mmCIF file of C-alpha atoms in Angstrom:
data_model
loop_
_atom_site.group_PDB
_atom_site.id
_atom_site.type_symbol
_atom_site.label_atom_id
_atom_site.label_comp_id
_atom_site.label_asym_id
_atom_site.label_seq_id
_atom_site.Cartn_x
_atom_site.Cartn_y
_atom_site.Cartn_z
ATOM 1 C CA UNK A 94 64.824 24.511 -160.633
ATOM 2 C CA UNK A 95 63.901 28.137 -160.103
ATOM 3 C CA UNK A 96 64.894 31.456 -158.649
ATOM 4 C CA UNK A 97 63.586 32.991 -155.427
ATOM 5 C CA UNK A 98 63.376 36.754 -154.999
ATOM 6 C CA UNK A 99 62.540 38.653 -151.832
ATOM 7 C CA UNK A 100 60.571 41.148 -153.946
ATOM 8 C CA UNK A 101 56.817 40.741 -154.169
ATOM 9 C CA UNK A 102 55.047 40.501 -157.504
ATOM 10 C CA UNK A 103 51.707 42.043 -158.434
ATOM 11 C CA UNK A 104 48.550 40.157 -159.379
ATOM 12 C CA UNK A 105 47.880 39.862 -163.092
ATOM 13 C CA UNK A 106 44.107 40.252 -162.916
ATOM 14 C CA UNK A 107 41.382 38.237 -164.603
ATOM 15 C CA UNK A 108 41.877 39.337 -168.208
ATOM 16 C CA UNK A 109 42.057 36.314 -170.508
ATOM 17 C CA UNK A 110 41.188 33.870 -167.728
ATOM 18 C CA UNK A 111 38.449 31.222 -167.791
ATOM 19 C CA UNK A 112 35.601 31.609 -165.310
ATOM 20 C CA UNK A 113 35.157 28.408 -163.284
ATOM 21 C CA UNK A 114 32.556 29.531 -160.747
ATOM 22 C CA UNK A 115 30.573 32.645 -159.841
ATOM 23 C CA UNK A 116 28.380 33.688 -156.902
ATOM 24 C CA UNK A 117 29.873 30.766 -154.994
ATOM 25 C CA UNK A 118 28.829 30.595 -151.359
ATOM 26 C CA UNK A 119 29.878 27.189 -149.973
ATOM 27 C CA UNK A 120 30.242 25.154 -153.157
ATOM 28 C CA UNK A 121 33.393 23.101 -153.742
ATOM 29 C CA UNK A 122 34.558 23.271 -157.365
ATOM 30 C CA UNK A 123 37.179 21.312 -159.281
ATOM 31 C CA UNK A 124 39.676 22.782 -161.720
ATOM 32 C CA UNK A 125 40.306 20.918 -164.987
ATOM 33 C CA UNK A 126 43.548 19.043 -165.627
ATOM 34 C CA UNK A 127 46.212 21.738 -165.293
ATOM 35 C CA UNK A 128 48.211 20.364 -168.230
ATOM 36 C CA UNK A 129 51.365 19.256 -166.419
ATOM 37 C CA UNK A 130 52.429 17.125 -163.469
ATOM 38 C CA UNK A 131 52.294 18.895 -160.124
ATOM 39 C CA UNK A 132 53.321 16.965 -157.024
ATOM 40 C CA UNK A 133 52.209 17.798 -153.503
ATOM 41 C CA UNK A 134 53.202 15.466 -150.673
ATOM 42 C CA UNK A 135 54.231 12.810 -153.183
ATOM 43 C CA UNK A 136 50.893 12.852 -155.025
ATOM 44 C CA UNK A 137 50.463 13.972 -158.638
ATOM 45 C CA UNK A 138 47.718 16.588 -158.367
ATOM 46 C CA UNK A 139 47.365 17.682 -161.983
ATOM 47 C CA UNK A 140 43.680 16.659 -162.026
ATOM 48 C CA UNK A 141 42.743 16.901 -158.334
ATOM 49 C CA UNK A 142 42.902 20.616 -157.488
ATOM 50 C CA UNK A 143 39.800 22.128 -155.882
ATOM 51 C CA UNK A 144 38.632 25.436 -154.439
ATOM 52 C CA UNK A 145 35.562 26.833 -152.728
ATOM 53 C CA UNK A 146 33.604 29.963 -151.971
ATOM 54 C CA UNK A 147 35.104 29.727 -148.494
ATOM 55 C CA UNK A 148 38.545 30.728 -149.808
ATOM 56 C CA UNK A 149 40.740 27.655 -149.775
ATOM 57 C CA UNK A 150 42.609 25.376 -152.189
ATOM 58 C CA UNK A 151 42.824 21.594 -152.004
ATOM 59 C CA UNK A 152 45.592 19.951 -153.990
ATOM 60 C CA UNK A 153 44.653 16.309 -153.426
ATOM 61 C CA UNK A 154 40.904 16.784 -153.687
ATOM 62 C CA UNK A 155 38.432 18.613 -151.493
ATOM 63 C CA UNK A 156 40.931 18.915 -148.644
ATOM 64 C CA UNK A 157 41.520 22.416 -147.293
ATOM 65 C CA UNK A 158 45.311 22.447 -147.620
ATOM 66 C CA UNK A 159 45.833 26.156 -148.323
ATOM 67 C CA UNK A 160 43.544 28.554 -146.463
ATOM 68 C CA UNK A 161 43.442 32.253 -147.340
ATOM 69 C CA UNK A 162 41.279 34.106 -144.819
ATOM 70 C CA UNK A 163 39.215 30.921 -144.665
ATOM 71 C CA UNK A 164 35.794 31.468 -143.117
ATOM 72 C CA UNK A 165 32.164 31.473 -144.266
ATOM 73 C CA UNK A 166 33.037 33.778 -147.136
ATOM 74 C CA UNK A 167 31.787 34.121 -150.686
ATOM 75 C CA UNK A 168 33.509 34.038 -154.060
ATOM 76 C CA UNK A 169 32.069 36.379 -156.647
ATOM 77 C CA UNK A 170 34.333 34.764 -159.256
ATOM 78 C CA UNK A 171 36.910 31.972 -159.419
ATOM 79 C CA UNK A 172 39.099 31.946 -162.524
ATOM 80 C CA UNK A 173 41.946 29.868 -163.959
ATOM 81 C CA UNK A 174 44.396 30.038 -166.859
ATOM 82 C CA UNK A 175 47.376 28.132 -168.262
ATOM 83 C CA UNK A 176 50.368 30.390 -168.870
ATOM 84 C CA UNK A 177 53.981 30.045 -169.981
ATOM 85 C CA UNK A 178 56.802 31.769 -168.112
ATOM 86 C CA UNK A 179 60.419 31.296 -169.264
ATOM 87 C CA UNK A 180 59.223 28.480 -171.529
ATOM 88 C CA UNK A 181 57.793 26.681 -168.485
ATOM 89 C CA UNK A 182 54.122 25.853 -168.028
ATOM 90 C CA UNK A 183 52.281 27.387 -165.092
ATOM 91 C CA UNK A 184 48.693 27.302 -163.846
ATOM 92 C CA UNK A 185 47.206 30.435 -162.272
ATOM 93 C CA UNK A 186 44.108 30.623 -160.078
ATOM 94 C CA UNK A 187 42.373 33.903 -159.265
ATOM 95 C CA UNK A 188 39.843 34.145 -156.423
ATOM 96 C CA UNK A 189 37.704 37.295 -156.147
ATOM 97 C CA UNK A 190 35.230 37.654 -153.325
ATOM 98 C CA UNK A 191 34.451 38.911 -149.868
ATOM 99 C CA UNK A 192 34.975 37.931 -146.258
ATOM 100 C CA UNK A 193 31.268 37.449 -145.556
ATOM 101 C CA UNK A 194 28.910 35.439 -147.763
ATOM 102 C CA UNK A 195 26.257 38.216 -147.644
ATOM 103 C CA UNK A 196 28.431 41.013 -149.065
ATOM 104 C CA UNK A 197 28.297 40.147 -152.767
ATOM 105 C CA UNK A 198 30.152 42.613 -154.978
ATOM 106 C CA UNK A 199 32.287 44.042 -152.164
ATOM 107 C CA UNK A 200 35.522 42.296 -153.265
ATOM 108 C CA UNK A 201 37.549 42.790 -150.088
ATOM 109 C CA UNK A 202 39.252 39.374 -150.431
ATOM 110 C CA UNK A 203 41.185 38.886 -153.679
ATOM 111 C CA UNK A 204 44.155 36.594 -154.286
ATOM 112 C CA UNK A 205 45.960 34.609 -156.946
ATOM 113 C CA UNK A 206 47.916 31.353 -156.798
ATOM 114 C CA UNK A 207 50.545 30.412 -159.391
ATOM 115 C CA UNK A 208 51.436 26.715 -159.587
ATOM 116 C CA UNK A 209 54.715 25.532 -161.145
ATOM 117 C CA UNK A 210 55.607 22.080 -162.486
ATOM 118 C CA UNK A 211 58.447 21.703 -159.960
ATOM 119 C CA UNK A 212 55.932 21.762 -157.052
ATOM 120 C CA UNK A 213 56.658 25.391 -156.153
ATOM 121 C CA UNK A 214 53.868 27.969 -155.792
ATOM 122 C CA UNK A 215 53.438 31.706 -155.366
ATOM 123 C CA UNK A 216 50.469 33.172 -153.484
ATOM 124 C CA UNK A 217 49.721 36.801 -154.405
ATOM 125 C CA UNK A 218 47.520 38.788 -152.039
ATOM 126 C CA UNK A 219 45.690 41.721 -153.617
ATOM 127 C CA UNK A 220 43.263 42.314 -150.754
ATOM 128 C CA UNK A 221 42.784 40.507 -147.455
ATOM 129 C CA UNK A 222 40.800 41.607 -144.366
ATOM 130 C CA UNK A 223 42.511 38.996 -142.140
ATOM 131 C CA UNK A 224 39.331 37.984 -140.374
ATOM 132 C CA UNK A 225 39.718 34.261 -141.044
ATOM 133 C CA UNK A 226 42.298 31.472 -140.992
ATOM 134 C CA UNK A 227 45.529 31.713 -142.984
ATOM 135 C CA UNK A 228 47.393 28.397 -143.021
ATOM 136 C CA UNK A 229 49.146 25.808 -145.171
ATOM 137 C CA UNK A 230 49.255 22.044 -144.647
ATOM 138 C CA UNK A 231 52.998 21.679 -145.086
ATOM 139 C CA UNK A 232 53.972 18.067 -145.895
ATOM 140 C CA UNK A 233 56.478 16.573 -143.414
ATOM 141 C CA UNK A 234 56.480 19.778 -141.339
ATOM 142 C CA UNK A 235 52.792 20.077 -140.434
ATOM 143 C CA UNK A 236 50.364 22.995 -140.389
ATOM 144 C CA UNK A 237 52.117 26.301 -141.078
ATOM 145 C CA UNK A 238 50.370 29.501 -139.969
ATOM 146 C CA UNK A 239 50.609 32.212 -142.623
ATOM 147 C CA UNK A 240 50.909 35.948 -142.015
ATOM 148 C CA UNK A 241 49.441 37.565 -145.124
ATOM 149 C CA UNK A 242 49.241 41.243 -146.071
ATOM 150 C CA UNK A 243 47.722 43.316 -148.853
ATOM 151 C CA UNK A 244 49.800 43.781 -152.003
ATOM 152 C CA UNK A 245 52.395 41.169 -151.110
ATOM 153 C CA UNK A 246 53.311 37.778 -152.526
ATOM 154 C CA UNK A 247 54.600 34.637 -150.842
ATOM 155 C CA UNK A 248 56.777 31.891 -152.308
ATOM 156 C CA UNK A 249 56.162 28.244 -151.381
ATOM 157 C CA UNK A 250 59.314 26.317 -152.335
ATOM 158 C CA UNK A 251 59.684 22.583 -151.555
ATOM 159 C CA UNK A 252 62.980 21.482 -150.028
ATOM 160 C CA UNK A 253 62.277 17.819 -150.773
ATOM 161 C CA UNK A 254 61.262 16.103 -153.989
ATOM 162 C CA UNK A 255 57.611 15.765 -154.994
ATOM 163 C CA UNK A 256 56.301 18.703 -153.013
ATOM 164 C CA UNK A 257 57.403 18.089 -149.448
ATOM 165 C CA UNK A 258 58.782 20.225 -146.620
ATOM 166 C CA UNK A 259 58.061 23.676 -148.048
ATOM 167 C CA UNK A 260 59.847 26.888 -147.156
ATOM 168 C CA UNK A 261 57.277 29.694 -147.112
ATOM 169 C CA UNK A 262 58.500 33.274 -147.204
ATOM 170 C CA UNK A 263 57.522 36.667 -148.495
ATOM 171 C CA UNK A 264 58.703 37.194 -152.047
ATOM 172 C CA UNK A 265 58.367 35.522 -155.408
ATOM 173 C CA UNK A 266 59.635 32.624 -157.463
ATOM 174 C CA UNK A 267 60.093 31.868 -161.114
ATOM 175 C CA UNK A 268 61.378 28.831 -162.949
ATOM 176 C CA UNK A 269 64.485 29.482 -164.968
ATOM 177 C CA UNK A 270 64.960 28.297 -168.540
ATOM 178 C CA UNK A 271 67.604 25.682 -167.757
ATOM 179 C CA UNK A 272 69.028 22.987 -170.023
ATOM 180 C CA UNK A 273 71.132 19.965 -169.038
ATOM 181 C CA UNK A 274 73.736 17.945 -170.956
ATOM 182 C CA UNK A 275 76.239 15.278 -169.945
ATOM 183 C CA UNK A 276 79.890 15.407 -170.972
ATOM 184 C CA UNK A 277 81.082 11.804 -171.247
ATOM 185 C CA UNK A 278 84.766 11.990 -172.144
ATOM 186 C CA UNK A 279 84.802 14.047 -175.353
ATOM 187 C CA UNK A 280 81.195 13.194 -176.166
ATOM 188 C CA UNK A 281 78.189 15.362 -175.414
ATOM 189 C CA UNK A 282 75.128 13.330 -174.496
ATOM 190 C CA UNK A 283 71.496 13.911 -173.672
ATOM 191 C CA UNK A 284 68.774 11.643 -172.366
ATOM 192 C CA UNK A 285 67.150 9.526 -175.061
ATOM 193 C CA UNK A 286 63.643 8.591 -173.950
ATOM 194 C CA UNK A 287 63.283 5.838 -176.564
ATOM 195 C CA UNK A 288 66.226 3.843 -175.205
ATOM 196 C CA UNK A 289 66.021 5.155 -171.614
ATOM 197 C CA UNK A 290 69.724 5.947 -171.719
ATOM 198 C CA UNK A 291 72.150 8.742 -172.507
ATOM 199 C CA UNK A 292 72.961 9.057 -176.218
ATOM 200 C CA UNK A 293 75.667 11.001 -178.038
ATOM 201 C CA UNK A 294 74.468 14.125 -179.825
ATOM 202 C CA UNK A 295 77.732 15.967 -180.445
ATOM 203 C CA UNK A 296 81.335 16.416 -179.333
ATOM 204 C CA UNK A 297 83.140 19.081 -177.349
ATOM 205 C CA UNK A 298 83.221 22.055 -177.181
ATOM 206 C CA UNK A 299 79.876 22.933 -175.643
ATOM 207 C CA UNK A 300 77.991 25.926 -177.008
ATOM 208 C CA UNK A 301 74.733 27.676 -176.196
ATOM 209 C CA UNK A 302 73.325 26.416 -179.501
ATOM 210 C CA UNK A 303 74.016 22.810 -178.505
ATOM 211 C CA UNK A 304 72.245 23.331 -175.190
ATOM 212 C CA UNK A 305 69.236 24.876 -176.911
ATOM 213 C CA UNK A 306 69.126 22.151 -179.568
ATOM 214 C CA UNK A 307 69.855 19.048 -177.506
ATOM 215 C CA UNK A 308 69.564 20.060 -173.848
ATOM 216 C CA UNK A 309 67.201 18.252 -171.476
ATOM 217 C CA UNK A 310 64.692 20.175 -169.376
ATOM 218 C CA UNK A 311 65.432 17.882 -166.424
ATOM 219 C CA UNK A 312 68.485 15.856 -165.511
ATOM 220 C CA UNK A 313 68.363 12.092 -165.068
ATOM 221 C CA UNK A 314 70.182 10.299 -162.279
ATOM 222 C CA UNK A 315 70.508 7.074 -164.285
ATOM 223 C CA UNK A 316 73.932 6.184 -165.703
ATOM 224 C CA UNK A 317 72.752 4.073 -168.641
ATOM 225 C CA UNK A 318 74.716 4.991 -171.762
ATOM 226 C CA UNK A 319 77.555 6.679 -169.854
ATOM 227 C CA UNK A 320 81.040 5.224 -170.366
ATOM 228 C CA UNK A 321 83.316 7.540 -168.393
ATOM 229 C CA UNK A 322 83.860 6.938 -164.685
ATOM 230 C CA UNK A 323 83.773 10.702 -164.171
ATOM 231 C CA UNK A 324 80.978 12.166 -166.327
ATOM 232 C CA UNK A 325 80.205 15.863 -165.896
ATOM 233 C CA UNK A 326 76.723 17.358 -165.678
ATOM 234 C CA UNK A 327 76.660 20.670 -167.565
ATOM 235 C CA UNK A 328 73.959 23.271 -166.992
ATOM 236 C CA UNK A 329 73.012 26.262 -169.143
ATOM 237 C CA UNK A 330 70.660 29.186 -168.576
ATOM 238 C CA UNK A 331 70.281 32.608 -170.184
ATOM 239 C CA UNK A 332 70.072 34.140 -166.704
ATOM 240 C CA UNK A 333 73.046 36.296 -165.754
ATOM 241 C CA UNK A 334 72.703 35.183 -162.129
ATOM 242 C CA UNK A 335 71.565 31.771 -161.031
ATOM 243 C CA UNK A 336 71.633 29.916 -157.734
ATOM 244 C CA UNK A 337 74.231 27.147 -157.859
ATOM 245 C CA UNK A 338 72.391 23.852 -158.414
ATOM 246 C CA UNK A 339 72.752 20.976 -155.998
ATOM 247 C CA UNK A 340 72.525 17.364 -157.104
ATOM 248 C CA UNK A 341 72.041 14.780 -154.371
ATOM 249 C CA UNK A 342 72.511 11.085 -155.085
ATOM 250 C CA UNK A 343 71.342 8.583 -152.502
ATOM 251 C CA UNK A 344 72.959 5.146 -152.598
ATOM 252 C CA UNK A 345 71.802 2.005 -150.814
ATOM 253 C CA UNK A 346 73.918 -1.181 -150.652
ATOM 254 C CA UNK A 347 72.974 -4.188 -152.741
ATOM 255 C CA UNK A 348 71.550 -7.229 -150.920
ATOM 256 C CA UNK A 349 74.221 -9.674 -149.740
ATOM 257 C CA UNK A 350 74.556 -13.191 -148.352
ATOM 258 C CA UNK A 351 77.001 -13.550 -145.463
ATOM 259 C CA UNK A 352 78.396 -17.047 -144.906
ATOM 260 C CA UNK A 353 80.265 -18.099 -141.764
ATOM 261 C CA UNK A 354 83.729 -19.386 -142.670
ATOM 262 C CA UNK A 355 83.928 -21.896 -139.816
ATOM 263 C CA UNK A 356 81.574 -24.258 -138.054
ATOM 264 C CA UNK A 357 80.338 -23.845 -134.516
ATOM 265 C CA UNK A 358 81.482 -27.068 -132.822
ATOM 266 C CA UNK A 359 79.744 -28.692 -129.873
ATOM 267 C CA UNK A 360 81.562 -32.036 -129.809
ATOM 268 C CA UNK A 361 82.039 -32.125 -126.035
ATOM 269 C CA UNK A 362 80.609 -35.324 -124.570
ATOM 270 C CA UNK A 363 78.450 -33.485 -122.042
ATOM 271 C CA UNK A 364 76.557 -31.557 -124.788
ATOM 272 C CA UNK A 365 73.462 -33.385 -125.979
ATOM 273 C CA UNK A 366 71.820 -31.129 -128.558
ATOM 274 C CA UNK A 367 70.696 -27.577 -129.369
ATOM 275 C CA UNK A 368 67.955 -26.015 -127.268
ATOM 276 C CA UNK A 369 67.601 -22.829 -129.309
ATOM 277 C CA UNK A 370 69.403 -20.116 -131.249
ATOM 278 C CA UNK A 371 69.183 -16.466 -130.222
ATOM 279 C CA UNK A 372 70.003 -13.537 -132.508
ATOM 280 C CA UNK A 373 70.905 -10.041 -131.329
ATOM 281 C CA UNK A 374 70.712 -7.266 -133.924
ATOM 282 C CA UNK A 375 69.825 -3.641 -134.641
ATOM 283 C CA UNK A 376 67.087 -3.342 -137.258
ATOM 284 C CA UNK A 377 65.629 0.128 -137.668
ATOM 285 C CA UNK A 378 63.545 0.764 -140.759
ATOM 286 C CA UNK A 379 62.594 -1.780 -143.405
ATOM 287 C CA UNK A 380 65.686 -4.002 -143.361
ATOM 288 C CA UNK A 381 65.358 -7.724 -144.150
ATOM 289 C CA UNK A 382 67.496 -10.478 -142.633
ATOM 290 C CA UNK A 383 66.808 -14.197 -143.152
ATOM 291 C CA UNK A 384 68.878 -17.157 -141.926
ATOM 292 C CA UNK A 385 69.823 -20.603 -143.236
ATOM 293 C CA UNK A 386 71.904 -23.330 -141.539
ATOM 294 C CA UNK A 387 74.325 -26.081 -142.535
ATOM 295 C CA UNK A 388 75.391 -29.173 -140.565
ATOM 296 C CA UNK A 389 77.913 -30.406 -143.167
ATOM 297 C CA UNK A 390 80.358 -27.471 -143.265
ATOM 298 C CA UNK A 391 78.467 -25.606 -145.986
ATOM 299 C CA UNK A 392 77.994 -28.445 -148.482
ATOM 300 C CA UNK A 393 74.220 -28.123 -148.177
ATOM 301 C CA UNK A 394 71.949 -25.561 -146.543
ATOM 302 C CA UNK A 395 68.520 -25.803 -144.967
ATOM 303 C CA UNK A 396 65.798 -23.763 -143.305
ATOM 304 C CA UNK A 397 62.818 -24.619 -141.125
ATOM 305 C CA UNK A 398 59.588 -24.144 -143.097
ATOM 306 C CA UNK A 399 57.194 -24.679 -140.221
ATOM 307 C CA UNK A 400 56.954 -28.462 -140.448
ATOM 308 C CA UNK A 401 60.334 -29.724 -141.668
ATOM 309 C CA UNK A 402 63.826 -28.747 -142.758
ATOM 310 C CA UNK A 403 63.986 -27.924 -146.478
ATOM 311 C CA UNK A 404 66.957 -27.425 -148.779
ATOM 312 C CA UNK A 405 67.989 -23.909 -149.808
ATOM 313 C CA UNK A 406 70.309 -22.981 -152.682
ATOM 314 C CA UNK A 407 72.868 -20.611 -151.180
ATOM 315 C CA UNK A 408 74.070 -19.625 -154.662
ATOM 316 C CA UNK A 409 70.591 -18.284 -155.462
ATOM 317 C CA UNK A 410 70.025 -15.016 -153.608
ATOM 318 C CA UNK A 411 66.276 -15.018 -154.210
ATOM 319 C CA UNK A 412 66.022 -18.580 -152.875
ATOM 320 C CA UNK A 413 67.767 -17.581 -149.658
ATOM 321 C CA UNK A 414 65.592 -14.473 -149.329
ATOM 322 C CA UNK A 415 62.308 -16.319 -149.859
ATOM 323 C CA UNK A 416 63.106 -19.545 -147.976
ATOM 324 C CA UNK A 417 65.404 -18.214 -145.275
ATOM 325 C CA UNK A 418 64.193 -17.989 -141.688
ATOM 326 C CA UNK A 419 63.237 -14.676 -140.138
ATOM 327 C CA UNK A 420 64.495 -13.871 -136.660
ATOM 328 C CA UNK A 421 61.093 -14.778 -135.218
ATOM 329 C CA UNK A 422 61.069 -18.177 -136.938
ATOM 330 C CA UNK A 423 64.660 -18.899 -135.903
ATOM 331 C CA UNK A 424 63.880 -18.014 -132.293
ATOM 332 C CA UNK A 425 60.781 -20.215 -132.362
ATOM 333 C CA UNK A 426 62.505 -23.473 -133.376
ATOM 334 C CA UNK A 427 62.166 -25.981 -130.535
ATOM 335 C CA UNK A 428 64.746 -28.427 -129.210
ATOM 336 C CA UNK A 429 62.942 -31.313 -130.901
ATOM 337 C CA UNK A 430 62.928 -29.471 -134.223
ATOM 338 C CA UNK A 431 66.661 -28.754 -133.938
ATOM 339 C CA UNK A 432 67.244 -32.444 -133.218
ATOM 340 C CA UNK A 433 65.344 -33.392 -136.394
ATOM 341 C CA UNK A 434 67.995 -31.498 -138.383
ATOM 342 C CA UNK A 435 70.406 -34.412 -137.693
ATOM 343 C CA UNK A 436 73.113 -32.932 -135.517
ATOM 344 C CA UNK A 437 75.121 -36.157 -135.273
ATOM 345 C CA UNK A 438 78.218 -34.403 -136.616
ATOM 346 C CA UNK A 439 78.026 -32.014 -133.651
ATOM 347 C CA UNK A 440 78.636 -28.917 -135.757
ATOM 348 C CA UNK A 441 76.591 -26.133 -137.325
ATOM 349 C CA UNK A 442 77.159 -22.927 -139.245
ATOM 350 C CA UNK A 443 74.872 -20.090 -140.246
ATOM 351 C CA UNK A 444 74.482 -17.898 -143.312
ATOM 352 C CA UNK A 445 72.129 -14.978 -143.705
ATOM 353 C CA UNK A 446 70.605 -12.740 -146.355
ATOM 354 C CA UNK A 447 70.680 -8.973 -145.641
ATOM 355 C CA UNK A 448 68.858 -6.208 -147.506
ATOM 356 C CA UNK A 449 67.993 -2.568 -146.869
ATOM 357 C CA UNK A 450 65.798 -0.456 -149.129
ATOM 358 C CA UNK A 451 66.417 3.034 -147.768
ATOM 359 C CA UNK A 452 69.492 5.060 -146.901
ATOM 360 C CA UNK A 453 67.979 5.602 -143.444
ATOM 361 C CA UNK A 454 67.671 1.872 -142.680
ATOM 362 C CA UNK A 455 69.971 0.426 -140.006
ATOM 363 C CA UNK A 456 70.633 -3.332 -140.083
ATOM 364 C CA UNK A 457 73.462 -4.717 -137.936
ATOM 365 C CA UNK A 458 73.829 -8.328 -136.805
ATOM 366 C CA UNK A 459 75.583 -8.305 -133.442
ATOM 367 C CA UNK A 460 75.508 -11.913 -132.264
ATOM 368 C CA UNK A 461 74.217 -15.429 -132.905
ATOM 369 C CA UNK A 462 74.166 -17.456 -129.697
ATOM 370 C CA UNK A 463 73.490 -21.208 -129.683
ATOM 371 C CA UNK A 464 72.238 -22.682 -126.401
ATOM 372 C CA UNK A 465 72.747 -26.396 -125.674
ATOM 373 C CA UNK A 466 71.259 -29.043 -123.425
ATOM 374 C CA UNK A 467 73.818 -30.898 -121.322
ATOM 375 C CA UNK A 468 74.097 -33.952 -119.129
#
């Protein structure tokens, strides 16, 4: 979590930086491991960041994902350095060059890029002739055209986890020194990596010393180790002003098995057997629904496996999921195959397994219709 400011920041220059490449015309060069995880579009890019004499940065390899006056330019020098700001690791790139590959030593195109471990970035423009392409491949959103000016900086702040859907605006960004603790009743707890759960470290009241001694750098959404039904996430920072944090928790329902309470009866004398079964449902996303049937009022359950009817254990959710019939299989069962189920009792009932894996999935069963042959 960090702080955005509408004020631009100045470049720091190349003092103390490591030279990666010099007199670079069209050569693509790779930066070393930046020393911390940096996610862009869901990919950890700590060891896959590249640049070139043509004034671009690739986060996931030699892909031109950030272009700063990109054209057939030339880099006199490309530098990098690991730095610490507010006790947070950063990685800074400095590109010094010129808009045309033949003008070595002119230095009319100079910029720096600061990379943060929360996927945010700040681009600092020292000099730019604006004779090339300025753009950013913005995950989820698409290509974003950049308007860049001399002596200004631009903050790239992701609005989604793992470096997606960036807001790009003039200004700057810095990560705050923030610590997290959980208040569980009267107990103060932090995340214990050894047990992968929250562990007690002290008792109320909370103090700045306790945050600095025990506080976590990131908060964990897991509830392991928490007893209270209403735990409280506490946040501390030395900043006098801080944007109110927002914690979003996404919940998806657990898989379920739905069992019809009553049989579908077809005991009328004019009904011979089942022709087919037709399901109507809404299924948007990655939802799973599989069906099983019973002809003895739920005592036993079966599914068609492609050649015969096999038993399914309705008390075993995984068995129903793996052996149950998909909608396509259920629709494809022929009249002869339904007859081989032994429908002499003239009754049938259905059960089905339902599962969604994303909060955006929609899975609604609207109707099961059984069609019969008659005399």
